[in-house]
PDB file of C-alpha atoms and ligand atoms in Angstrom:
ATOM      1  CA  MET A 885    -130.460-205.315 -61.016  1.00 48.00           C
ATOM      2  CA  THR A 886    -128.643-208.661 -61.013  1.00 49.00           C
ATOM      3  CA  THR A 887    -130.185-212.105 -60.909  1.00 51.00           C
ATOM      4  CA  GLN A 888    -128.453-214.452 -58.525  1.00 51.00           C
ATOM      5  CA  THR A 889    -127.297-217.849 -59.808  1.00 73.00           C
ATOM      6  CA  GLU A 890    -124.956-218.867 -56.965  1.00 91.00           C
ATOM      7  CA  PRO A 891    -126.424-218.933 -53.451  1.00 96.00           C
ATOM      8  CA  LEU A 892    -126.582-215.471 -51.941  1.00 98.00           C
ATOM      9  CA  GLN A 893    -123.852-215.016 -49.324  1.00 98.00           C
ATOM     10  CA  ILE A 894    -125.298-213.625 -46.106  1.00 98.00           C
ATOM     11  CA  ALA A 895    -123.728-212.224 -42.947  1.00 98.00           C
ATOM     12  CA  VAL A 896    -126.047-212.464 -39.963  1.00 98.00           C
ATOM     13  CA  LEU A 897    -125.571-209.971 -37.126  1.00 98.00           C
ATOM     14  CA  LEU A 898    -127.268-210.757 -33.823  1.00 98.00           C
ATOM     15  CA  SER A 899    -127.091-210.143 -30.100  1.00 97.00           C
ATOM     16  CA  GLY A 900    -128.920-212.992 -28.407  1.00 95.00           C
ATOM     17  CA  ASN A 901    -130.638-216.327 -28.695  1.00 95.00           C
ATOM     18  CA  GLY A 902    -130.619-216.497 -32.487  1.00 97.00           C
ATOM     19  CA  THR A 903    -133.953-218.226 -33.061  1.00 96.00           C
ATOM     20  CA  SER A 904    -134.314-216.091 -36.189  1.00 96.00           C
ATOM     21  CA  LEU A 905    -130.938-217.379 -37.383  1.00 98.00           C
ATOM     22  CA  GLU A 906    -132.048-220.946 -36.680  1.00 98.00           C
ATOM     23  CA  SER A 907    -135.162-220.445 -38.768  1.00 97.00           C
ATOM     24  CA  LEU A 908    -133.016-219.085 -41.586  1.00 98.00           C
ATOM     25  CA  PHE A 909    -130.708-222.111 -41.453  1.00 98.00           C
ATOM     26  CA  GLU A 910    -133.723-224.431 -41.605  1.00 98.00           C
ATOM     27  CA  ARG A 911    -135.266-222.623 -44.537  1.00 97.00           C
ATOM     28  CA  ILE A 912    -131.968-222.670 -46.432  1.00 97.00           C
ATOM     29  CA  ASP A 913    -131.745-226.430 -45.759  1.00 97.00           C
ATOM     30  CA  THR A 914    -135.190-227.035 -47.245  1.00 97.00           C
ATOM     31  CA  GLY A 915    -134.357-224.968 -50.330  1.00 95.00           C
ATOM     32  CA  GLU A 916    -136.924-222.270 -49.540  1.00 95.00           C
ATOM     33  CA  ILE A 917    -134.120-219.698 -49.705  1.00 96.00           C
ATOM     34  CA  ASP A 918    -131.218-219.778 -52.190  1.00 94.00           C
ATOM     35  CA  ALA A 919    -128.584-218.562 -49.792  1.00 97.00           C
ATOM     36  CA  GLN A 920    -125.665-219.510 -47.649  1.00 98.00           C
ATOM     37  CA  ILE A 921    -124.725-218.010 -44.305  1.00 98.00           C
ATOM     38  CA  ALA A 922    -121.094-216.956 -44.694  1.00 98.00           C
ATOM     39  CA  VAL A 923    -120.548-215.614 -41.186  1.00 98.00           C
ATOM     40  CA  VAL A 924    -122.397-214.842 -37.975  1.00 98.00           C
ATOM     41  CA  ILE A 925    -121.235-211.894 -35.893  1.00 98.00           C
ATOM     42  CA  ALA A 926    -122.577-211.192 -32.404  1.00 98.00           C
ATOM     43  CA  SER A 927    -122.377-208.061 -30.290  1.00 98.00           C
ATOM     44  CA  ARG A 928    -122.121-210.238 -27.159  1.00 98.00           C
ATOM     45  CA  GLU A 929    -119.729-213.088 -26.435  1.00 98.00           C
ATOM     46  CA  ASP A 930    -122.488-215.083 -24.729  1.00 98.00           C
ATOM     47  CA  ALA A 931    -125.002-214.771 -27.571  1.00 98.00           C
ATOM     48  CA  PHE A 932    -126.397-218.265 -28.101  1.00 98.00           C
ATOM     49  CA  GLY A 933    -126.691-217.515 -31.810  1.00 98.00           C
ATOM     50  CA  LEU A 934    -122.915-218.021 -31.998  1.00 98.00           C
ATOM     51  CA  GLU A 935    -123.355-221.617 -30.777  1.00 98.00           C
ATOM     52  CA  ARG A 936    -126.013-222.228 -33.396  1.00 98.00           C
ATOM     53  CA  ALA A 937    -123.581-221.068 -36.102  1.00 98.00           C
ATOM     54  CA  ARG A 938    -120.650-223.125 -34.791  1.00 98.00           C
ATOM     55  CA  LYS A 939    -122.817-226.245 -34.716  1.00 98.00           C
ATOM     56  CA  ARG A 940    -123.289-225.818 -38.442  1.00 98.00           C
ATOM     57  CA  GLY A 941    -119.650-225.088 -39.154  1.00 98.00           C
ATOM     58  CA  VAL A 942    -120.310-221.438 -39.951  1.00 98.00           C
ATOM     59  CA  PRO A 943    -117.706-218.882 -38.781  1.00 98.00           C
ATOM     60  CA  ALA A 944    -119.013-217.353 -35.542  1.00 98.00           C
ATOM     61  CA  ILE A 945    -117.371-214.192 -34.290  1.00 98.00           C
ATOM     62  CA  ALA A 946    -118.005-212.087 -31.211  1.00 98.00           C
ATOM     63  CA  VAL A 947    -117.397-208.353 -31.397  1.00 98.00           C
ATOM     64  CA  PRO A 948    -118.565-207.404 -27.900  1.00 98.00           C
ATOM     65  CA  ARG A 949    -120.153-203.958 -27.764  1.00 98.00           C
ATOM     66  CA  ARG A 950    -119.061-203.559 -24.151  1.00 97.00           C
ATOM     67  CA  ALA A 951    -115.392-203.862 -25.177  1.00 98.00           C
ATOM     68  CA  TYR A 952    -115.628-200.479 -26.928  1.00 97.00           C
ATOM     69  CA  SER A 953    -116.279-197.110 -25.353  1.00 97.00           C
ATOM     70  CA  ASN A 954    -118.286-195.772 -28.288  1.00 96.00           C
ATOM     71  CA  THR A 955    -120.381-196.824 -31.290  1.00 95.00           C
ATOM     72  CA  LYS A 956    -117.768-195.672 -33.778  1.00 97.00           C
ATOM     73  CA  ASP A 957    -114.968-197.878 -32.429  1.00 98.00           C
ATOM     74  CA  PHE A 958    -117.351-200.800 -32.039  1.00 98.00           C
ATOM     75  CA  ASN A 959    -118.453-200.412 -35.647  1.00 98.00           C
ATOM     76  CA  GLN A 960    -114.876-200.182 -36.872  1.00 98.00           C
ATOM     77  CA  ALA A 961    -114.166-203.569 -35.270  1.00 98.00           C
ATOM     78  CA  LEU A 962    -117.420-204.968 -36.632  1.00 98.00           C
ATOM     79  CA  HIS A 963    -116.694-203.780 -40.153  1.00 98.00           C
ATOM     80  CA  ASP A 964    -113.131-205.098 -39.977  1.00 98.00           C
ATOM     81  CA  GLU A 965    -114.560-208.584 -39.347  1.00 98.00           C
ATOM     82  CA  LEU A 966    -117.346-208.239 -41.894  1.00 98.00           C
ATOM     83  CA  ALA A 967    -114.916-207.184 -44.623  1.00 97.00           C
ATOM     84  CA  LYS A 968    -113.112-210.546 -44.358  1.00 98.00           C
ATOM     85  CA  TYR A 969    -116.108-212.324 -45.891  1.00 97.00           C
ATOM     86  CA  PRO A 970    -117.516-212.044 -49.419  1.00 95.00           C
ATOM     87  CA  VAL A 971    -120.950-210.964 -48.280  1.00 97.00           C
ATOM     88  CA  GLN A 972    -123.778-209.867 -50.579  1.00 98.00           C
ATOM     89  CA  LEU A 973    -126.391-209.261 -47.910  1.00 98.00           C
ATOM     90  CA  VAL A 974    -126.132-208.292 -44.243  1.00 98.00           C
ATOM     91  CA  ALA A 975    -129.123-209.420 -42.164  1.00 98.00           C
ATOM     92  CA  LEU A 976    -129.647-207.859 -38.736  1.00 98.00           C
ATOM     93  CA  LEU A 977    -131.635-210.563 -36.939  1.00 98.00           C
ATOM     94  CA  GLY A 978    -132.023-209.462 -33.348  1.00 95.00           C
ATOM     95  CA  PHE A 979    -129.019-207.138 -33.480  1.00 96.00           C
ATOM     96  CA  MET A 980    -129.445-204.677 -30.627  1.00 93.00           C
ATOM     97  CA  CYS A 981    -126.741-202.153 -31.595  1.00 94.00           C
ATOM     98  CA  LEU A 982    -126.569-199.409 -34.189  1.00 93.00           C
ATOM     99  CA  PHE A 983    -125.063-200.728 -37.433  1.00 96.00           C
ATOM    100  CA  GLU A 984    -123.020-197.923 -38.965  1.00 96.00           C
ATOM    101  CA  MET A 985    -123.808-197.921 -42.657  1.00 96.00           C
ATOM    102  CA  ARG A 986    -120.871-198.029 -45.078  1.00 95.00           C
ATOM    103  CA  PRO A 987    -121.173-197.579 -48.860  1.00 95.00           C
ATOM    104  CA  ALA A 988    -120.470-201.276 -49.597  1.00 95.00           C
ATOM    105  CA  TYR A 989    -123.570-202.307 -47.646  1.00 97.00           C
ATOM    106  CA  GLU A 990    -126.064-199.653 -48.757  1.00 97.00           C
ATOM    107  CA  GLY A 991    -129.119-201.373 -50.200  1.00 97.00           C
ATOM    108  CA  ARG A 992    -127.622-204.667 -49.019  1.00 98.00           C
ATOM    109  CA  THR A 993    -128.495-204.562 -45.331  1.00 98.00           C
ATOM    110  CA  ILE A 994    -131.851-205.584 -43.895  1.00 98.00           C
ATOM    111  CA  ASN A 995    -133.293-205.478 -40.395  1.00 97.00           C
ATOM    112  CA  VAL A 996    -136.274-207.207 -38.841  1.00 97.00           C
ATOM    113  CA  HIS A 997    -138.273-205.325 -36.245  1.00 97.00           C
ATOM    114  CA  PRO A 998    -141.066-206.841 -34.114  1.00 97.00           C
ATOM    115  CA  ALA A 999    -143.628-204.063 -34.705  1.00 98.00           C
ATOM    116  CA  LEU A1000    -145.233-202.012 -37.441  1.00 98.00           C
ATOM    117  CA  ILE A1001    -142.577-199.385 -38.216  1.00 97.00           C
ATOM    118  CA  PRO A1002    -142.803-196.375 -37.744  1.00 97.00           C
ATOM    119  CA  ALA A1003    -144.674-197.330 -34.532  1.00 97.00           C
ATOM    120  CA  PHE A1004    -142.855-198.753 -31.492  1.00 97.00           C
ATOM    121  CA  CYS A1005    -139.386-198.492 -32.989  1.00 95.00           C
ATOM    122  CA  GLY A1006    -136.119-196.620 -32.655  1.00 89.00           C
ATOM    123  CA  LYS A1007    -133.603-196.417 -29.836  1.00 86.00           C
ATOM    124  CA  GLY A1008    -134.714-198.346 -26.760  1.00 88.00           C
ATOM    125  CA  TYR A1009    -137.373-200.353 -28.594  1.00 93.00           C
ATOM    126  CA  TYR A1010    -136.038-203.861 -28.914  1.00 90.00           C
ATOM    127  CA  GLY A1011    -137.042-207.401 -28.063  1.00 89.00           C
ATOM    128  CA  GLU A1012    -139.648-207.747 -25.309  1.00 93.00           C
ATOM    129  CA  ARG A1013    -139.699-203.996 -24.626  1.00 96.00           C
ATOM    130  CA  VAL A1014    -141.486-203.532 -27.933  1.00 97.00           C
ATOM    131  CA  HIS A1015    -144.284-205.936 -26.995  1.00 98.00           C
ATOM    132  CA  GLN A1016    -144.599-204.437 -23.517  1.00 98.00           C
ATOM    133  CA  ALA A1017    -144.977-200.980 -25.077  1.00 98.00           C
ATOM    134  CA  VAL A1018    -147.616-202.309 -27.483  1.00 98.00           C
ATOM    135  CA  LEU A1019    -149.612-203.792 -24.582  1.00 98.00           C
ATOM    136  CA  ASP A1020    -149.183-200.661 -22.452  1.00 98.00           C
ATOM    137  CA  LYS A1021    -150.470-198.440 -25.246  1.00 98.00           C
ATOM    138  CA  GLY A1022    -153.480-200.653 -25.855  1.00 98.00           C
ATOM    139  CA  VAL A1023    -153.161-200.706 -29.636  1.00 98.00           C
ATOM    140  CA  ARG A1024    -155.265-203.348 -31.369  1.00 98.00           C
ATOM    141  CA  LEU A1025    -152.798-204.120 -34.123  1.00 98.00           C
ATOM    142  CA  THR A1026    -149.097-204.852 -34.131  1.00 98.00           C
ATOM    143  CA  GLY A1027    -146.943-206.871 -36.492  1.00 98.00           C
ATOM    144  CA  ALA A1028    -143.515-207.255 -38.004  1.00 98.00           C
ATOM    145  CA  THR A1029    -141.431-205.278 -40.468  1.00 98.00           C
ATOM    146  CA  VAL A1030    -138.435-206.109 -42.628  1.00 98.00           C
ATOM    147  CA  HIS A1031    -136.693-203.067 -44.059  1.00 98.00           C
ATOM    148  CA  PHE A1032    -133.491-201.919 -45.702  1.00 98.00           C
ATOM    149  CA  VAL A1033    -131.209-200.282 -43.171  1.00 97.00           C
ATOM    150  CA  ASP A1034    -130.065-196.679 -43.327  1.00 94.00           C
ATOM    151  CA  ALA A1035    -128.207-194.519 -40.812  1.00 88.00           C
ATOM    152  CA  GLU A1036    -130.948-194.582 -38.127  1.00 88.00           C
ATOM    153  CA  TYR A1037    -132.357-197.257 -35.817  1.00 87.00           C
ATOM    154  CA  ASP A1038    -135.289-199.167 -37.342  1.00 90.00           C
ATOM    155  CA  HIS A1039    -135.396-196.832 -40.315  1.00 91.00           C
ATOM    156  CA  GLY A1040    -135.157-197.224 -44.066  1.00 96.00           C
ATOM    157  CA  PRO A1041    -137.256-198.427 -47.001  1.00 98.00           C
ATOM    158  CA  ILE A1042    -139.750-201.107 -45.959  1.00 98.00           C
ATOM    159  CA  ILE A1043    -139.572-204.402 -47.838  1.00 98.00           C
ATOM    160  CA  LEU A1044    -142.380-206.386 -46.215  1.00 98.00           C
ATOM    161  CA  GLN A1045    -144.697-205.630 -43.333  1.00 98.00           C
ATOM    162  CA  GLU A1046    -147.686-207.498 -41.951  1.00 98.00           C
ATOM    163  CA  ALA A1047    -150.075-206.872 -39.093  1.00 98.00           C
ATOM    164  CA  LEU A1048    -151.635-209.121 -36.501  1.00 98.00           C
ATOM    165  CA  HIS A1049    -154.304-208.512 -33.865  1.00 98.00           C
ATOM    166  CA  VAL A1050    -153.449-207.928 -30.240  1.00 98.00           C
ATOM    167  CA  LEU A1051    -155.763-210.180 -28.217  1.00 98.00           C
ATOM    168  CA  GLU A1052    -157.382-209.318 -24.874  1.00 97.00           C
ATOM    169  CA  GLU A1053    -155.522-212.149 -23.176  1.00 97.00           C
ATOM    170  CA  ASP A1054    -152.118-211.403 -24.743  1.00 98.00           C
ATOM    171  CA  THR A1055    -148.995-211.261 -22.605  1.00 98.00           C
ATOM    172  CA  VAL A1056    -145.539-210.134 -23.709  1.00 98.00           C
ATOM    173  CA  GLU A1057    -144.657-213.797 -24.233  1.00 98.00           C
ATOM    174  CA  SER A1058    -147.721-214.744 -26.279  1.00 98.00           C
ATOM    175  CA  LEU A1059    -147.418-211.632 -28.417  1.00 98.00           C
ATOM    176  CA  ALA A1060    -143.692-212.156 -28.952  1.00 97.00           C
ATOM    177  CA  SER A1061    -144.318-215.715 -30.028  1.00 97.00           C
ATOM    178  CA  ARG A1062    -146.882-214.779 -32.704  1.00 98.00           C
ATOM    179  CA  VAL A1063    -144.867-211.792 -33.906  1.00 98.00           C
ATOM    180  CA  GLN A1064    -141.698-213.879 -34.165  1.00 97.00           C
ATOM    181  CA  ALA A1065    -143.467-216.511 -36.276  1.00 97.00           C
ATOM    182  CA  LEU A1066    -144.524-213.687 -38.600  1.00 98.00           C
ATOM    183  CA  GLU A1067    -141.019-212.188 -38.588  1.00 98.00           C
ATOM    184  CA  ARG A1068    -139.518-215.467 -39.764  1.00 98.00           C
ATOM    185  CA  GLU A1069    -141.912-215.644 -42.706  1.00 98.00           C
ATOM    186  CA  LEU A1070    -141.199-212.054 -43.698  1.00 98.00           C
ATOM    187  CA  VAL A1071    -137.425-212.453 -43.353  1.00 98.00           C
ATOM    188  CA  ALA A1072    -137.471-215.576 -45.513  1.00 98.00           C
ATOM    189  CA  ARG A1073    -139.592-213.948 -48.196  1.00 98.00           C
ATOM    190  CA  SER A1074    -137.524-210.747 -48.148  1.00 98.00           C
ATOM    191  CA  ILE A1075    -134.233-212.590 -48.496  1.00 98.00           C
ATOM    192  CA  GLN A1076    -135.558-214.733 -51.321  1.00 97.00           C
ATOM    193  CA  LEU A1077    -136.831-211.638 -53.133  1.00 98.00           C
ATOM    194  CA  PHE A1078    -133.433-210.006 -52.664  1.00 98.00           C
ATOM    195  CA  ALA A1079    -131.634-213.152 -53.850  1.00 97.00           C
ATOM    196  CA  ARG A1080    -133.752-213.137 -57.018  1.00 96.00           C
ATOM    197  CA  GLY A1081    -132.980-209.463 -57.675  1.00 96.00           C
ATOM    198  CA  ARG A1082    -136.632-208.527 -57.220  1.00 97.00           C
ATOM    199  CA  LEU A1083    -136.273-205.577 -54.857  1.00 98.00           C
ATOM    200  CA  GLU A1084    -135.851-202.086 -56.228  1.00 98.00           C
ATOM    201  CA  ILE A1085    -135.370-199.147 -53.874  1.00 98.00           C
ATOM    202  CA  ILE A1086    -136.968-195.932 -55.085  1.00 97.00           C
ATOM    203  CA  GLY A1087    -136.400-193.205 -52.500  1.00 95.00           C
ATOM    204  CA  GLN A1088    -138.090-194.365 -49.286  1.00 95.00           C
ATOM    205  CA  ARG A1089    -140.096-197.048 -51.072  1.00 97.00           C
ATOM    206  CA  VAL A1090    -139.306-200.544 -52.208  1.00 98.00           C
ATOM    207  CA  ARG A1091    -140.814-201.857 -55.402  1.00 98.00           C
ATOM    208  CA  ILE A1092    -141.232-205.623 -55.621  1.00 98.00           C
ATOM    209  CA  LEU A1093    -140.525-206.623 -59.193  1.00 97.00           C
ATOM    210  CA  PRO A1094    -142.384-209.474 -60.874  1.00 96.00           C
ATOM    211  CA  PRO A1095    -140.551-212.785 -61.168  1.00 90.00           C
ATOM    212  CA  PRO A1096    -138.369-212.942 -64.341  1.00 81.00           C
ATOM    213  CA  ASP A1097    -140.702-215.508 -65.984  1.00 75.00           C
ATOM    214  CA  ALA A1098    -143.727-213.276 -65.484  1.00 70.00           C
ATOM    215  CA  ALA A1099    -141.877-210.379 -67.154  1.00 56.00           C
ATOM    216  CA  LYS A1100    -141.379-212.447 -70.355  1.00 59.00           C
ATOM    217  CA  SER A1101    -145.013-213.472 -70.818  1.00 53.00           C
TER     218      SER A1101
HETATM  219  C1  LIG B1497    -136.537-210.729 -32.722  1.00 72.88           C
HETATM  220  O1  LIG B1497    -137.879-210.724 -32.345  1.00 72.88           O
HETATM  221  C2  LIG B1497    -136.205-209.428 -33.431  1.00 72.88           C
HETATM  222  O2  LIG B1497    -137.228-208.897 -34.156  1.00 72.88           O
HETATM  223  C3  LIG B1497    -135.905-208.530 -32.277  1.00 72.88           C
HETATM  224  O3  LIG B1497    -135.191-209.342 -31.390  1.00 72.88           O
HETATM  225  C4  LIG B1497    -135.640-210.686 -31.497  1.00 72.88           C
HETATM  226  C5  LIG B1497    -134.409-211.591 -31.628  1.00 72.88           C
HETATM  227  O4  LIG B1497    -134.694-212.910 -31.294  1.00 72.88           O
HETATM  228  N1  LIG B1497    -135.134-207.407 -32.778  1.00 72.88           N
HETATM  229  C6  LIG B1497    -135.308-206.160 -32.353  1.00 72.88           C
HETATM  230  O5  LIG B1497    -136.051-205.867 -31.440  1.00 72.88           O
HETATM  231  C7  LIG B1497    -134.445-205.116 -33.051  1.00 72.88           C
HETATM  232  N2  LIG B1497    -135.002-203.810 -32.923  1.00 72.88           N
HETATM  233  P1  LIG B1497    -133.616-214.058 -31.630  1.00 72.88           P
HETATM  234  O6  LIG B1497    -132.269-213.656 -31.078  1.00 72.88           O
HETATM  235  O7  LIG B1497    -134.148-215.284 -30.934  1.00 72.88           O
HETATM  236  O8  LIG B1497    -133.578-214.228 -33.120  1.00 72.88           O
END
């Protein structure tokens, strides 16, 4: 375990609007998170998240999934770009493609999912589809999950996870809005815990270590 003194260097991977990225920028600005976004990579050229990064002078790169005939070639291009930056954490914030894990990023890649993993997750469950599935199934609870990434979609040791109630009057939009607010909190807390060296992976579980000061007393 290492304790970070310099701001943690993060690569954000996304596919769309990038409201999660925006929230991260804002929380870094206020000092809530000791980190810096080193690069933003999108799987679509028209991802608005790229604009958000450019506006802040952060390198913004498109590696369009549709330009590659298979996941392997796409990931090779993605990793070629990623390797150009001294990144300590990769954050998948609305990244709708499979991230092929490489040894350098094991235990250093997190994903946020808008449901309570292992429910409503995996291939095909992304964005609004997740909330539609939650409403269709009639479950009373949903939530958000931040987890370390392994070789599978929406899989790997869970860092933080919180539930919220599905209301009678909920629509996909209202549910998405509440879940996304929760996601942003959990992403911020997870990244700050990672930056402080307070996350220990033990098999499929993550242990949250006490803050260094608490350990001394
Ligand atoms: C977020 O709600 C995120 O959890 C979800 O996409 C949204 C991205 O919004 N990700 C997934 O569904 C991945 N399985 P944004 O582009 O505005 O940040």
